[in-house]
JSON list of C-alpha atoms and ligand atoms in Angstrom, two decimals:
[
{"chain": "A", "resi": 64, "resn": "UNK", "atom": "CA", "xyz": [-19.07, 3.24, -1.41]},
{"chain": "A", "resi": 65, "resn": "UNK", "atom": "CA", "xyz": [-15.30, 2.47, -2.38]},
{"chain": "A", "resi": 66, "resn": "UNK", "atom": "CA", "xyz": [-14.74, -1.67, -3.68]},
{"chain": "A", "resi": 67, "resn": "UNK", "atom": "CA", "xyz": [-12.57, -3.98, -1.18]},
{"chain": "A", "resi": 68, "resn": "UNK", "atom": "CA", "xyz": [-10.67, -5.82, -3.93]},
{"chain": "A", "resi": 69, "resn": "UNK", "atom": "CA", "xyz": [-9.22, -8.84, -1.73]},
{"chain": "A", "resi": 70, "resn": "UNK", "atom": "CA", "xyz": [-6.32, -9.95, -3.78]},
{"chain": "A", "resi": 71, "resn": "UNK", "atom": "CA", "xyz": [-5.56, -13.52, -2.47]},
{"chain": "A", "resi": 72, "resn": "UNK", "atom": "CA", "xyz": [-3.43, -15.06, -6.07]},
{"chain": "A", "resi": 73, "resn": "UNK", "atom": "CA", "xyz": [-1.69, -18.36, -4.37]},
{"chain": "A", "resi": 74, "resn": "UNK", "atom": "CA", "xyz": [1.94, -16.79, -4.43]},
{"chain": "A", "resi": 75, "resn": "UNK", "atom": "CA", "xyz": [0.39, -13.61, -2.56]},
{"chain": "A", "resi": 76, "resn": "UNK", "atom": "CA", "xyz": [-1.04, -16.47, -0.17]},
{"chain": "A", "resi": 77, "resn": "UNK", "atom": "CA", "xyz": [1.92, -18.27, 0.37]},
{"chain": "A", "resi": 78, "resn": "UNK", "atom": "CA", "xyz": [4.55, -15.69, 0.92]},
{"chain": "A", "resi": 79, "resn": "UNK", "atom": "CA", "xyz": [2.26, -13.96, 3.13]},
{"chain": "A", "resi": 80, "resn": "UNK", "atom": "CA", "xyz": [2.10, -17.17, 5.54]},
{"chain": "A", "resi": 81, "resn": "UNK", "atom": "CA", "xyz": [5.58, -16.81, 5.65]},
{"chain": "A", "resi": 82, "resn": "UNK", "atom": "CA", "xyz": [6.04, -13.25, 6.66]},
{"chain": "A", "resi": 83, "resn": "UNK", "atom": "CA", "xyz": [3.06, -13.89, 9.15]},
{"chain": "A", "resi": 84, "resn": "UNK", "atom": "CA", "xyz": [4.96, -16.55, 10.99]},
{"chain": "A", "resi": 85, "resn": "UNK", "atom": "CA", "xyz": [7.39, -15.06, 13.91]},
{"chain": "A", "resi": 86, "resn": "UNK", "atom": "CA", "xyz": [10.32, -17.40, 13.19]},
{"chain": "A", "resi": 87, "resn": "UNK", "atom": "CA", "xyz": [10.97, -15.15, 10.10]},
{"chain": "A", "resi": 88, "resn": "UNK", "atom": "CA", "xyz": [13.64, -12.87, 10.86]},
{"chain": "A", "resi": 89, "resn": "UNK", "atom": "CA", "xyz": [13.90, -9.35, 9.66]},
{"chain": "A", "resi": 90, "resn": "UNK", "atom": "CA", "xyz": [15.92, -9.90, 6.13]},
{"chain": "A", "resi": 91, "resn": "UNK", "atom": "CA", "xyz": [13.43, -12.14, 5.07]},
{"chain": "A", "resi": 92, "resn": "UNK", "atom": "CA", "xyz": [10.69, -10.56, 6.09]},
{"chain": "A", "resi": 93, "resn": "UNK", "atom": "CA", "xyz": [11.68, -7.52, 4.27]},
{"chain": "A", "resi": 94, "resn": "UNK", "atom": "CA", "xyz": [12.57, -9.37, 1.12]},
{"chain": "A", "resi": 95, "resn": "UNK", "atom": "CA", "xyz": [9.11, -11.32, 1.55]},
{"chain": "A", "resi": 96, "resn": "UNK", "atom": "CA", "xyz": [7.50, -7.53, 1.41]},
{"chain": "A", "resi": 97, "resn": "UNK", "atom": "CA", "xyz": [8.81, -6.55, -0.85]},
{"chain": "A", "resi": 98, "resn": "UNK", "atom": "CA", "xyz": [7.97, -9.65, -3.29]},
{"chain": "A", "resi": 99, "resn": "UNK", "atom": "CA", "xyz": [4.45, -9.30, -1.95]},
{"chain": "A", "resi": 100, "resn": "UNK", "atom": "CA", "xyz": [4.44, -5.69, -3.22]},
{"chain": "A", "resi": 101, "resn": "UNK", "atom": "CA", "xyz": [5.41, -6.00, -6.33]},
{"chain": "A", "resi": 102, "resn": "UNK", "atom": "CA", "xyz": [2.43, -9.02, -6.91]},
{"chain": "A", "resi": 103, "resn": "UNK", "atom": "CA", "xyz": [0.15, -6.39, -5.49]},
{"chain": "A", "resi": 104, "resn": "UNK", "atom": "CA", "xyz": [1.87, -3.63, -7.74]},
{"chain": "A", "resi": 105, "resn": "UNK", "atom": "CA", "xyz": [0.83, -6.24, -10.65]},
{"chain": "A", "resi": 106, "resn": "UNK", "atom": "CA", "xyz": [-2.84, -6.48, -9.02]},
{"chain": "A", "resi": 107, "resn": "UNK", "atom": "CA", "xyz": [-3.74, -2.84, -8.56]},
{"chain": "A", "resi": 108, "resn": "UNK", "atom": "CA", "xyz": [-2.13, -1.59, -12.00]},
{"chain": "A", "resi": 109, "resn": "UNK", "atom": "CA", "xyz": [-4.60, -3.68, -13.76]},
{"chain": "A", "resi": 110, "resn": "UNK", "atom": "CA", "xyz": [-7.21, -1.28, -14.61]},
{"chain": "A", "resi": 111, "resn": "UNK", "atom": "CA", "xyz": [-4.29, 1.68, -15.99]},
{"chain": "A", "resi": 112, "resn": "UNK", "atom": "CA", "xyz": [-5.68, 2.85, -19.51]},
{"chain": "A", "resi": 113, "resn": "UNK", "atom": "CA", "xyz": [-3.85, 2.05, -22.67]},
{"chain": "A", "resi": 114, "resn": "UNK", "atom": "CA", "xyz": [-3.30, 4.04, -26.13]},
{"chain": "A", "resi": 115, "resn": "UNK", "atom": "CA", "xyz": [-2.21, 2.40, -29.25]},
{"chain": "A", "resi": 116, "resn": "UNK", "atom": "CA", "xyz": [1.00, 3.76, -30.98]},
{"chain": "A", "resi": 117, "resn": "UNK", "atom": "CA", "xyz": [2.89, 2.57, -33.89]},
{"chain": "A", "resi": 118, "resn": "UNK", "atom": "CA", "xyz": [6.16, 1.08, -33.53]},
{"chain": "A", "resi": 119, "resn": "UNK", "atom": "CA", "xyz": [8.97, -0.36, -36.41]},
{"chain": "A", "resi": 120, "resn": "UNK", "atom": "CA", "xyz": [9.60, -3.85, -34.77]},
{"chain": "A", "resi": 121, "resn": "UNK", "atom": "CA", "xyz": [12.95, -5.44, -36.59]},
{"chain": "A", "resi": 122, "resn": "UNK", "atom": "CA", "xyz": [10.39, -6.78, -38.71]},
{"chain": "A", "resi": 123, "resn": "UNK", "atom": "CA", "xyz": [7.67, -4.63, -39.26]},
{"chain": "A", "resi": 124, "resn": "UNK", "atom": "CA", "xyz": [5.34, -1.54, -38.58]},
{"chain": "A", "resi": 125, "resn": "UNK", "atom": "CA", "xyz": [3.15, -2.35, -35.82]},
{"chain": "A", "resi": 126, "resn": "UNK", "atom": "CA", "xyz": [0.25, -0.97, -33.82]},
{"chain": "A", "resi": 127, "resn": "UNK", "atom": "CA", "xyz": [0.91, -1.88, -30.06]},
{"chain": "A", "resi": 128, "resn": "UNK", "atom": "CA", "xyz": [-0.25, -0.38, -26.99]},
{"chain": "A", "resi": 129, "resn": "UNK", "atom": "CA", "xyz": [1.21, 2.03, -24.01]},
{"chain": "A", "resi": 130, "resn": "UNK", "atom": "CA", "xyz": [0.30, 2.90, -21.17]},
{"chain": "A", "resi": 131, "resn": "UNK", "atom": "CA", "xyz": [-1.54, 6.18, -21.54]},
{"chain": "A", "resi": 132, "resn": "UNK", "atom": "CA", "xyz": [-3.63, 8.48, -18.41]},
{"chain": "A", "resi": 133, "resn": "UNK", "atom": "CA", "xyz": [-2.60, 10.36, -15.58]},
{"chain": "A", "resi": 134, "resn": "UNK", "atom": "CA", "xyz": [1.05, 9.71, -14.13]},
{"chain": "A", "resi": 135, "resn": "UNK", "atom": "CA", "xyz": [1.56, 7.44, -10.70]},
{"chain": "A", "resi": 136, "resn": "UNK", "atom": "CA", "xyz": [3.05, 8.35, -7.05]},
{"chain": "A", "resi": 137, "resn": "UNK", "atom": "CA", "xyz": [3.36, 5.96, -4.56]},
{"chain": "A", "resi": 138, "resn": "UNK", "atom": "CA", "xyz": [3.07, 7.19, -0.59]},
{"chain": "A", "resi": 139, "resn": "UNK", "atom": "CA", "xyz": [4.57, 5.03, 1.54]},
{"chain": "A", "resi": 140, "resn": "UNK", "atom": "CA", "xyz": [2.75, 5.84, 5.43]},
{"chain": "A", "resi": 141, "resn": "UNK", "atom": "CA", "xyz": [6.39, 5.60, 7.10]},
{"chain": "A", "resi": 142, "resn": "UNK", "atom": "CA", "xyz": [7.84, 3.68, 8.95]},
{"chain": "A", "resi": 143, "resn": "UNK", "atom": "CA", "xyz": [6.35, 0.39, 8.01]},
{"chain": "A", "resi": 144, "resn": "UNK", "atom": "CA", "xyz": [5.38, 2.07, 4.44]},
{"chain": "A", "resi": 145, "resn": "UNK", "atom": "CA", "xyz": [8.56, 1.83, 3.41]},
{"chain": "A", "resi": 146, "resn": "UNK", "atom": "CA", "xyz": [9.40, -2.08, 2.81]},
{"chain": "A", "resi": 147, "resn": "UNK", "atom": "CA", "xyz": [6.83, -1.47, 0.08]},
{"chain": "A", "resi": 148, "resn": "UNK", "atom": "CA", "xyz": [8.31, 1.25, -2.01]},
{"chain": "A", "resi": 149, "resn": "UNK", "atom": "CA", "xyz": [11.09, -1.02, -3.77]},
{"chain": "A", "resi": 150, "resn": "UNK", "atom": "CA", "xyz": [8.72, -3.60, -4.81]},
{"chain": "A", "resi": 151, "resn": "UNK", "atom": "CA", "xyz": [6.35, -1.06, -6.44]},
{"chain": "A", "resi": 152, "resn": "UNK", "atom": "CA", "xyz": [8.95, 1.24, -7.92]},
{"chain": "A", "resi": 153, "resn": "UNK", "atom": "CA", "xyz": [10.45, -2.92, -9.40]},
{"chain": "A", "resi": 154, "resn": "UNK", "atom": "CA", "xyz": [7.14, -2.51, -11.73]},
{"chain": "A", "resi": 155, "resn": "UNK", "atom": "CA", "xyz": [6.52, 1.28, -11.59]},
{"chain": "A", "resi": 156, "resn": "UNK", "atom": "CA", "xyz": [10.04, 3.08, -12.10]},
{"chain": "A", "resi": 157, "resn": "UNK", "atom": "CA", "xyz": [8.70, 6.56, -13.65]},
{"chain": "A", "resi": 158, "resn": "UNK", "atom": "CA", "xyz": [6.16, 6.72, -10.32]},
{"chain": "A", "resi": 159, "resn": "UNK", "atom": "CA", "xyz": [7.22, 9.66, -7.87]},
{"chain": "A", "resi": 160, "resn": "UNK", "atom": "CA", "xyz": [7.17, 8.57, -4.03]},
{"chain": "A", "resi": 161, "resn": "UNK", "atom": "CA", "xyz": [5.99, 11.30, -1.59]},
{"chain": "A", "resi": 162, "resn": "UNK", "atom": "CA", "xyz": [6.08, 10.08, 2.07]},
{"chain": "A", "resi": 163, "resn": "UNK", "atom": "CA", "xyz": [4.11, 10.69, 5.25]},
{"chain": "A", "resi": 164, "resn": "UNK", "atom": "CA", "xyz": [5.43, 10.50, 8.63]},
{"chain": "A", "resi": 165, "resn": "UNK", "atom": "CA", "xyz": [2.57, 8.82, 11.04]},
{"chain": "A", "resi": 166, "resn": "UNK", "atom": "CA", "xyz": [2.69, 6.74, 14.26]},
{"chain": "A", "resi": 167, "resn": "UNK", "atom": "CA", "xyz": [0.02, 5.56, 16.61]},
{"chain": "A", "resi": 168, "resn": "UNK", "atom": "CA", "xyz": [-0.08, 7.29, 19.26]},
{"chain": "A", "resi": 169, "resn": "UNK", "atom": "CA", "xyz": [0.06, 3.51, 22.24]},
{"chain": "A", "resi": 170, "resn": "UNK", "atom": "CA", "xyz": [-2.17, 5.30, 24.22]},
{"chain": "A", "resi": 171, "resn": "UNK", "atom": "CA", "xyz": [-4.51, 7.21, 22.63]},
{"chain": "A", "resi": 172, "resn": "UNK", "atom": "CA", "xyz": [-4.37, 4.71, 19.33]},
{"chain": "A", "resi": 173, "resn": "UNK", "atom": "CA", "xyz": [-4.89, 8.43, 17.39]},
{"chain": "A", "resi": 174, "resn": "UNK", "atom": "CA", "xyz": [-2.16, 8.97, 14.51]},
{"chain": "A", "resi": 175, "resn": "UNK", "atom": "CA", "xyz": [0.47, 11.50, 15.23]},
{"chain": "A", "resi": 176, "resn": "UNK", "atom": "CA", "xyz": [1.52, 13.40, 12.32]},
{"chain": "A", "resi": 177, "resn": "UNK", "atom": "CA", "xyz": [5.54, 14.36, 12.03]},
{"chain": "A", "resi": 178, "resn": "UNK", "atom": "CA", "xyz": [6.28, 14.01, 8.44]},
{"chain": "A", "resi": 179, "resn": "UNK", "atom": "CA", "xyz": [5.07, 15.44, 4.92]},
{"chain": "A", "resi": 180, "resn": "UNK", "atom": "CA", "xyz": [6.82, 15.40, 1.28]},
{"chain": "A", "resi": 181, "resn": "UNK", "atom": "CA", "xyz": [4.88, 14.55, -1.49]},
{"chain": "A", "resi": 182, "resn": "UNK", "atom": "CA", "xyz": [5.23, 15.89, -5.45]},
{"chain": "A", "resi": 183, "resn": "UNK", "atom": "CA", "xyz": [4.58, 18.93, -6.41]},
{"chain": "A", "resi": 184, "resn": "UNK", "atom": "CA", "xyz": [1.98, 18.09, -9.05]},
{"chain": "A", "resi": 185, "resn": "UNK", "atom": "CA", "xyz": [0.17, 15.48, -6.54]},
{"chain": "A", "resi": 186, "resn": "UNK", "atom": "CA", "xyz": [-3.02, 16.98, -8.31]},
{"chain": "A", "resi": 187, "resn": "UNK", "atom": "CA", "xyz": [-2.36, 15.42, -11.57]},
{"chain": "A", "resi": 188, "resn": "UNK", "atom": "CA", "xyz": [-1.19, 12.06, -10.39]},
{"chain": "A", "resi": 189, "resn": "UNK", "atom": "CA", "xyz": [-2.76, 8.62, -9.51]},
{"chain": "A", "resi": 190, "resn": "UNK", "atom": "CA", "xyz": [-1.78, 8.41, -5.72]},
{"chain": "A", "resi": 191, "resn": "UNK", "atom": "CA", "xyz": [-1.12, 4.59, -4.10]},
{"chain": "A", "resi": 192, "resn": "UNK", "atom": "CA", "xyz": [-0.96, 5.07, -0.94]},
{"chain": "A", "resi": 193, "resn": "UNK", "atom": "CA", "xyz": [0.95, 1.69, 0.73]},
{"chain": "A", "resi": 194, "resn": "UNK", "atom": "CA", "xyz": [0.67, 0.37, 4.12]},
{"chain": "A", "resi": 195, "resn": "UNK", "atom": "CA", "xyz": [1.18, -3.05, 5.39]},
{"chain": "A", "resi": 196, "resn": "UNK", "atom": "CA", "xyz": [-1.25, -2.99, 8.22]},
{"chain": "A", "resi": 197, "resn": "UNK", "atom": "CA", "xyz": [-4.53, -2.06, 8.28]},
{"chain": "A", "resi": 198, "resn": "UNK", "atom": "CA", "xyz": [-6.09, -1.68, 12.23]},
{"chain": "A", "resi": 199, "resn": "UNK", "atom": "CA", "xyz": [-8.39, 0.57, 13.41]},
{"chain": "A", "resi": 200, "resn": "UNK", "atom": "CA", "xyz": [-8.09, 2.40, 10.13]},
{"chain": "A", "resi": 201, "resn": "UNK", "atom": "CA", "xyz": [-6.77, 5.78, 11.91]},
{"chain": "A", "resi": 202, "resn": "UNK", "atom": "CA", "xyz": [-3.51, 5.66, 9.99]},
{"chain": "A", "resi": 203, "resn": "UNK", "atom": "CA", "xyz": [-4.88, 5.28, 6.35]},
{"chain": "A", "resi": 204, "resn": "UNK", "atom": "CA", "xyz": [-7.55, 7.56, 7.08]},
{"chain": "A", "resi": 205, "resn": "UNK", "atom": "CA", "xyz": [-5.39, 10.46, 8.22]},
{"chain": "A", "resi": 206, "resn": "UNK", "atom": "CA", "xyz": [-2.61, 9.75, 5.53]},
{"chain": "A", "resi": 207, "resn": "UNK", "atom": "CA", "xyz": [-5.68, 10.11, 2.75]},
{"chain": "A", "resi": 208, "resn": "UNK", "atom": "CA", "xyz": [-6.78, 13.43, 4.33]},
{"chain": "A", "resi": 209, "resn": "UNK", "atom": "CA", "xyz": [-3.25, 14.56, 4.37]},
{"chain": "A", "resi": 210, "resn": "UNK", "atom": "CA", "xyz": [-2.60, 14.32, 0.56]},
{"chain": "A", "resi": 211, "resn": "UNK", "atom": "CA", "xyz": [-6.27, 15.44, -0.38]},
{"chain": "A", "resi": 212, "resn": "UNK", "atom": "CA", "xyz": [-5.82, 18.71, 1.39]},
{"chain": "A", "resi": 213, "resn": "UNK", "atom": "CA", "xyz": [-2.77, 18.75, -0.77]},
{"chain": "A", "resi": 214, "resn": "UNK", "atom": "CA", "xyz": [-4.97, 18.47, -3.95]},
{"chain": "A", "resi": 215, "resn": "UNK", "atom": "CA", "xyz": [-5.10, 14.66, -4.43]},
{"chain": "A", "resi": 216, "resn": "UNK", "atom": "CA", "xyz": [-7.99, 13.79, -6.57]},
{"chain": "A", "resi": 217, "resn": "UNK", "atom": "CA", "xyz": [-7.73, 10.13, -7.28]},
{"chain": "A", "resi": 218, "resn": "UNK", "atom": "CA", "xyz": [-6.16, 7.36, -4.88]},
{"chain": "A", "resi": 219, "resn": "UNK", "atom": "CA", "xyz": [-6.06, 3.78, -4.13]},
{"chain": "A", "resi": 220, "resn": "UNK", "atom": "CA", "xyz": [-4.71, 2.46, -0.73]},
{"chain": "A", "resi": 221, "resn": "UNK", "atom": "CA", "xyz": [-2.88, -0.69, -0.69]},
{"chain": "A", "resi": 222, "resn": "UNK", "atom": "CA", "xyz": [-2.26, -3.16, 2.48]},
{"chain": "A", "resi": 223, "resn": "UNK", "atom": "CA", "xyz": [-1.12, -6.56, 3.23]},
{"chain": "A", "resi": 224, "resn": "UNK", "atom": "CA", "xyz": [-3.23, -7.52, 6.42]},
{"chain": "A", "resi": 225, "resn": "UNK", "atom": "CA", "xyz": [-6.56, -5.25, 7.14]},
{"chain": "A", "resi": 226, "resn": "UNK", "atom": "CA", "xyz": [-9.45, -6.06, 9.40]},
{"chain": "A", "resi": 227, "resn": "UNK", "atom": "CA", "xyz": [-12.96, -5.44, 8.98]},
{"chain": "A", "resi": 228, "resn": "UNK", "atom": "CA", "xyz": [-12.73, -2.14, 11.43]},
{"chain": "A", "resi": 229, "resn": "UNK", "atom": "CA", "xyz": [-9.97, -0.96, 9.42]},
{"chain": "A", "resi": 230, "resn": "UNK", "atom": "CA", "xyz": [-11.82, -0.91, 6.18]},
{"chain": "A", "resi": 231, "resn": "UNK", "atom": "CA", "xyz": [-15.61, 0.15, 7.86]},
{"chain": "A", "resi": 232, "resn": "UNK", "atom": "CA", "xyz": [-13.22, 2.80, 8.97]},
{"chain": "A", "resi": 233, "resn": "UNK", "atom": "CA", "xyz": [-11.80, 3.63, 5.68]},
{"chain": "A", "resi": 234, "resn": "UNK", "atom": "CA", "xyz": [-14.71, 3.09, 3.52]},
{"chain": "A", "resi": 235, "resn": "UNK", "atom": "CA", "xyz": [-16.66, 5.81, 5.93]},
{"chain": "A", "resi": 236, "resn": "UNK", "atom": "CA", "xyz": [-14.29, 8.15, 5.55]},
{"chain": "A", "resi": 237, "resn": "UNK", "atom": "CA", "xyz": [-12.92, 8.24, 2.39]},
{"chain": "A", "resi": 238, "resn": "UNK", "atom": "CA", "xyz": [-15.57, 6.52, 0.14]},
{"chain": "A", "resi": 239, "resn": "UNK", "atom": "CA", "xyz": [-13.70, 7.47, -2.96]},
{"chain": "A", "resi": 240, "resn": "UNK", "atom": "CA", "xyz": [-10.70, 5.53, -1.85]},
{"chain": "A", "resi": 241, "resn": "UNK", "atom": "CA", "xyz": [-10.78, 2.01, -3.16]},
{"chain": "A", "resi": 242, "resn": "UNK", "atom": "CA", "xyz": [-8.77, -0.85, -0.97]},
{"chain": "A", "resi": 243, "resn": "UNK", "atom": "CA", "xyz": [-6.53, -3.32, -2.37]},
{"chain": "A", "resi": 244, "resn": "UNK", "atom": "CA", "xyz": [-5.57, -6.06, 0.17]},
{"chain": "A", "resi": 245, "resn": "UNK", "atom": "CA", "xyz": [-3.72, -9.17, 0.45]},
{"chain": "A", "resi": 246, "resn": "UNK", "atom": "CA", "xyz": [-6.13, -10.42, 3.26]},
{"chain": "A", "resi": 247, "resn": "UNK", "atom": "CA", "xyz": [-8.74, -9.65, 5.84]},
{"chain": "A", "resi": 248, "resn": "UNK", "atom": "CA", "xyz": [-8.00, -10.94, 9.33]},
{"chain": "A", "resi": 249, "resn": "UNK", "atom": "CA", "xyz": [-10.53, -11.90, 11.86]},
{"chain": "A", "resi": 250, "resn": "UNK", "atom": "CA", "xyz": [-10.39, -8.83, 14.69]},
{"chain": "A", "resi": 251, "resn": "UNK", "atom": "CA", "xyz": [-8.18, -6.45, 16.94]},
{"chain": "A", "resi": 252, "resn": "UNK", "atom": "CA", "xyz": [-7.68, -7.25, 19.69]},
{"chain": "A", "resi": 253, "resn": "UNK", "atom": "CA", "xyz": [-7.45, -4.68, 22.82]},
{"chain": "A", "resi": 254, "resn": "UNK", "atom": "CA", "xyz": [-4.18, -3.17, 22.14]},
{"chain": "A", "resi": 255, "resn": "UNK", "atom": "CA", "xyz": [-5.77, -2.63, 18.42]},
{"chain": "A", "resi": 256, "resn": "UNK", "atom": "CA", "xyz": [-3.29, -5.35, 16.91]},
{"chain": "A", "resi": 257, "resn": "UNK", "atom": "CA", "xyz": [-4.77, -7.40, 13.72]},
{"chain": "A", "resi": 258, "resn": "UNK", "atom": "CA", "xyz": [-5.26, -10.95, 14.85]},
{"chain": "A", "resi": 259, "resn": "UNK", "atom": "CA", "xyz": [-3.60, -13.25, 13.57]},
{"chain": "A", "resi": 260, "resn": "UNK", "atom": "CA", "xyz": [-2.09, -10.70, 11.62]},
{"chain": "A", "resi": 261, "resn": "UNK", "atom": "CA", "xyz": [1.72, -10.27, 11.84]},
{"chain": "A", "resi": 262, "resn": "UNK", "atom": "CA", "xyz": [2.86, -8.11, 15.03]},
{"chain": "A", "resi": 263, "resn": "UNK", "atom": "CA", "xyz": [4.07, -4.85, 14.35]},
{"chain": "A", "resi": 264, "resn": "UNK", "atom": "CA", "xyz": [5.28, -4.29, 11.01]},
{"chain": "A", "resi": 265, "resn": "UNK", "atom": "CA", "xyz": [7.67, -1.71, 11.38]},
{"chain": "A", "resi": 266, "resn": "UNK", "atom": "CA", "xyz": [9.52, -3.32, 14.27]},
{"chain": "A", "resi": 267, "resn": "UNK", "atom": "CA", "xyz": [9.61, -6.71, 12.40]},
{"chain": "A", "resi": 268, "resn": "UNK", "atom": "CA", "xyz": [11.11, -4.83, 9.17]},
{"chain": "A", "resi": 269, "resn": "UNK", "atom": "CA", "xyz": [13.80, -2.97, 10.86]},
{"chain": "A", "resi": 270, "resn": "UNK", "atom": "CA", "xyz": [14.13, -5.42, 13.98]},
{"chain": "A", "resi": 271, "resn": "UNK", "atom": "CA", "xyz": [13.00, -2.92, 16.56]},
{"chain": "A", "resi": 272, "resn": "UNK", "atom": "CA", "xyz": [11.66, -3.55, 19.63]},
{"chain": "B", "resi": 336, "resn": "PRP", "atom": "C1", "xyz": [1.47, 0.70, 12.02]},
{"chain": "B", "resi": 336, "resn": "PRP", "atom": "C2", "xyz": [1.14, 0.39, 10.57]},
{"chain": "B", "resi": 336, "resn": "PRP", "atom": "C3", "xyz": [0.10, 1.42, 10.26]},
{"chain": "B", "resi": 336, "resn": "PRP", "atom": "C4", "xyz": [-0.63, 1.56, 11.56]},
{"chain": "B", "resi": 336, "resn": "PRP", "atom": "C5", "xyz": [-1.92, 0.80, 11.48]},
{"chain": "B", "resi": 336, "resn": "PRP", "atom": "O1", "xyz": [2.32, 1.77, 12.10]},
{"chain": "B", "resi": 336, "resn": "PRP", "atom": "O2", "xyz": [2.26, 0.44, 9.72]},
{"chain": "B", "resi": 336, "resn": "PRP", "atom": "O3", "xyz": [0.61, 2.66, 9.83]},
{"chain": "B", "resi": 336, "resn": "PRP", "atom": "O4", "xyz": [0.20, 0.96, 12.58]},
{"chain": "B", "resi": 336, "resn": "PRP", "atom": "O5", "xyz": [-2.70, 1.00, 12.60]},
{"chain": "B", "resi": 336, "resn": "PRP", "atom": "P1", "xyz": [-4.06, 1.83, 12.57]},
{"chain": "B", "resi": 336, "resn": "PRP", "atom": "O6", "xyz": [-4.82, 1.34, 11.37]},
{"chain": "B", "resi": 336, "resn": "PRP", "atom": "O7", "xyz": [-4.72, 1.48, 13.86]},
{"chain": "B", "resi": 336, "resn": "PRP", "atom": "O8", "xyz": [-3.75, 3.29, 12.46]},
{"chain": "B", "resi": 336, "resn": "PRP", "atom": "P2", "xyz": [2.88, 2.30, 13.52]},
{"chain": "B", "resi": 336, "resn": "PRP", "atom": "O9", "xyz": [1.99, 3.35, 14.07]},
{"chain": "B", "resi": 336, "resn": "PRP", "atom": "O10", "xyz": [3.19, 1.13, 14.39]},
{"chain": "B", "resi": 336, "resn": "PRP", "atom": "O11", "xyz": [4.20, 3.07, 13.11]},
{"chain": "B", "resi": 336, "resn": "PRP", "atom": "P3", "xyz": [5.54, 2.51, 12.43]},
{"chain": "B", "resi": 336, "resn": "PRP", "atom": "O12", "xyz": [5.19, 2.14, 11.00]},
{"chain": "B", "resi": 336, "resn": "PRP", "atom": "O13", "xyz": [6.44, 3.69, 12.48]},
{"chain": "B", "resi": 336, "resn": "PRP", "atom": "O14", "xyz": [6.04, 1.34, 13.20]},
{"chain": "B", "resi": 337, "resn": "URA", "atom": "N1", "xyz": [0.21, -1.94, 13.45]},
{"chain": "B", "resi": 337, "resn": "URA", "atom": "C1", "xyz": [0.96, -3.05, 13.23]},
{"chain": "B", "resi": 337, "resn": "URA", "atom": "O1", "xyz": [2.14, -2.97, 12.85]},
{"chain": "B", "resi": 337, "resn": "URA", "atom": "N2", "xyz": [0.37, -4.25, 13.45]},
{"chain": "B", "resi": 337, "resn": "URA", "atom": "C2", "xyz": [-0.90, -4.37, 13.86]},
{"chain": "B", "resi": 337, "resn": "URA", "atom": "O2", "xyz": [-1.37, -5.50, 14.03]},
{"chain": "B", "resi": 337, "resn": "URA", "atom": "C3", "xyz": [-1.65, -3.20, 14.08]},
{"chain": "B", "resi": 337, "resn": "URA", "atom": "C4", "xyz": [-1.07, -2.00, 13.85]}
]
């Protein structure tokens, strides 16, 4: 069974009250993302192994410490994906991005595929996959069965808002896949929309609607 790590650190908290409320307009909404992002960045890098190397400080030699493992890619799940690249790449610059194209079907709720680029060495990297919503799970799900038919072997999925269907959801399908999270909203309600949550994500980003 993959670990929900809920990561609720008072500035994560606070800005996210701010992008849930509906008076905040697009700019800051995206800037609040993106802030968010690069806290959670912070969060899920935390467990990257190290190697010691020597270095001549002005001063001295010294023994300090790299980071050492398997290289990164983020993959945003687009549209909404995307306002969480720039605050990842803020703390990861060397990761690759690869992106998939998904939307939710209104109707059916089922994602629709129409988009696929990821690295060409997606086998040898440590994939983040970044969403900001979490719902009935179908997105994340397909987006993680997407890359591992392309190889994957090791990825984490990373969300602002999730519910518990979303994760049951994930954690069935992809129990390798651990969840990082900013927070876990009550329910969905029956359009399949997180409550409280925030609305739609990718319409409040790019002020669509
Ligand atoms: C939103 C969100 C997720 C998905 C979550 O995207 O960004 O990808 O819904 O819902 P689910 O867990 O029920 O699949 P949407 O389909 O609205 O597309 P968009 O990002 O292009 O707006
Ligand atoms: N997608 C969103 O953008 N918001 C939700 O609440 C559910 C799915």
């Amino acid at each position: 069974m993959s670990k929900v790590h809920e990561l609720n650190h008072p500035l994560i908290q606070h800005k996210l009250s701010l992008i849930r409320d509906k008076n905040t307009g697009s700019k800051e909404f995206r800037e609040l993302v993106k802030e968010v992002s690069m806290l959670l960045a912070f969060e899920v890098t935390r467990d990257l192994p190290l190697e010691e190397v020597e270095i001549e400080t002005p001063v001295c030699m010294a023994k300090t410490k790299i980071l050492a493992g398997r290289k990164l890619g983020i993959v945003p799940i687009l549209r909404a994906g995307l306002g969480m690249v720039d605050g990842f790449l803020n703390l990861l610059p060397a990761a690759k991005v690869g992106h998939i194209g998904l939307y939710r079907d209104p109707e059916t709720l089922i994602p629709v595929e129409y988009y696929c680029k990821l690295p060409s060495d997606v086998n040898e990297r440590d994939l983040i996959v970044v969403d900001p919503m979490l719902a009935t799970g179908g997105s994340a799900n397909a987006a993680i069965q997407f890359i591992k038919d392309k190889g994957a072997q090791s990825i984490k999925l990373v969300c602002l808002i999730g519910c518990p269907e979303g994760l049951a959801a994930v954690q069935k399908m992809h129990p390798d896949v651990d969840v990082y999270i900013a927070a876990i909203d009550e329910k969905l309600n029956d359009h399949a929309y997180i409550v409280p949550g925030l609305g739609d994500a990718g319409d409040r980003l790019y002020g669509t609607k």
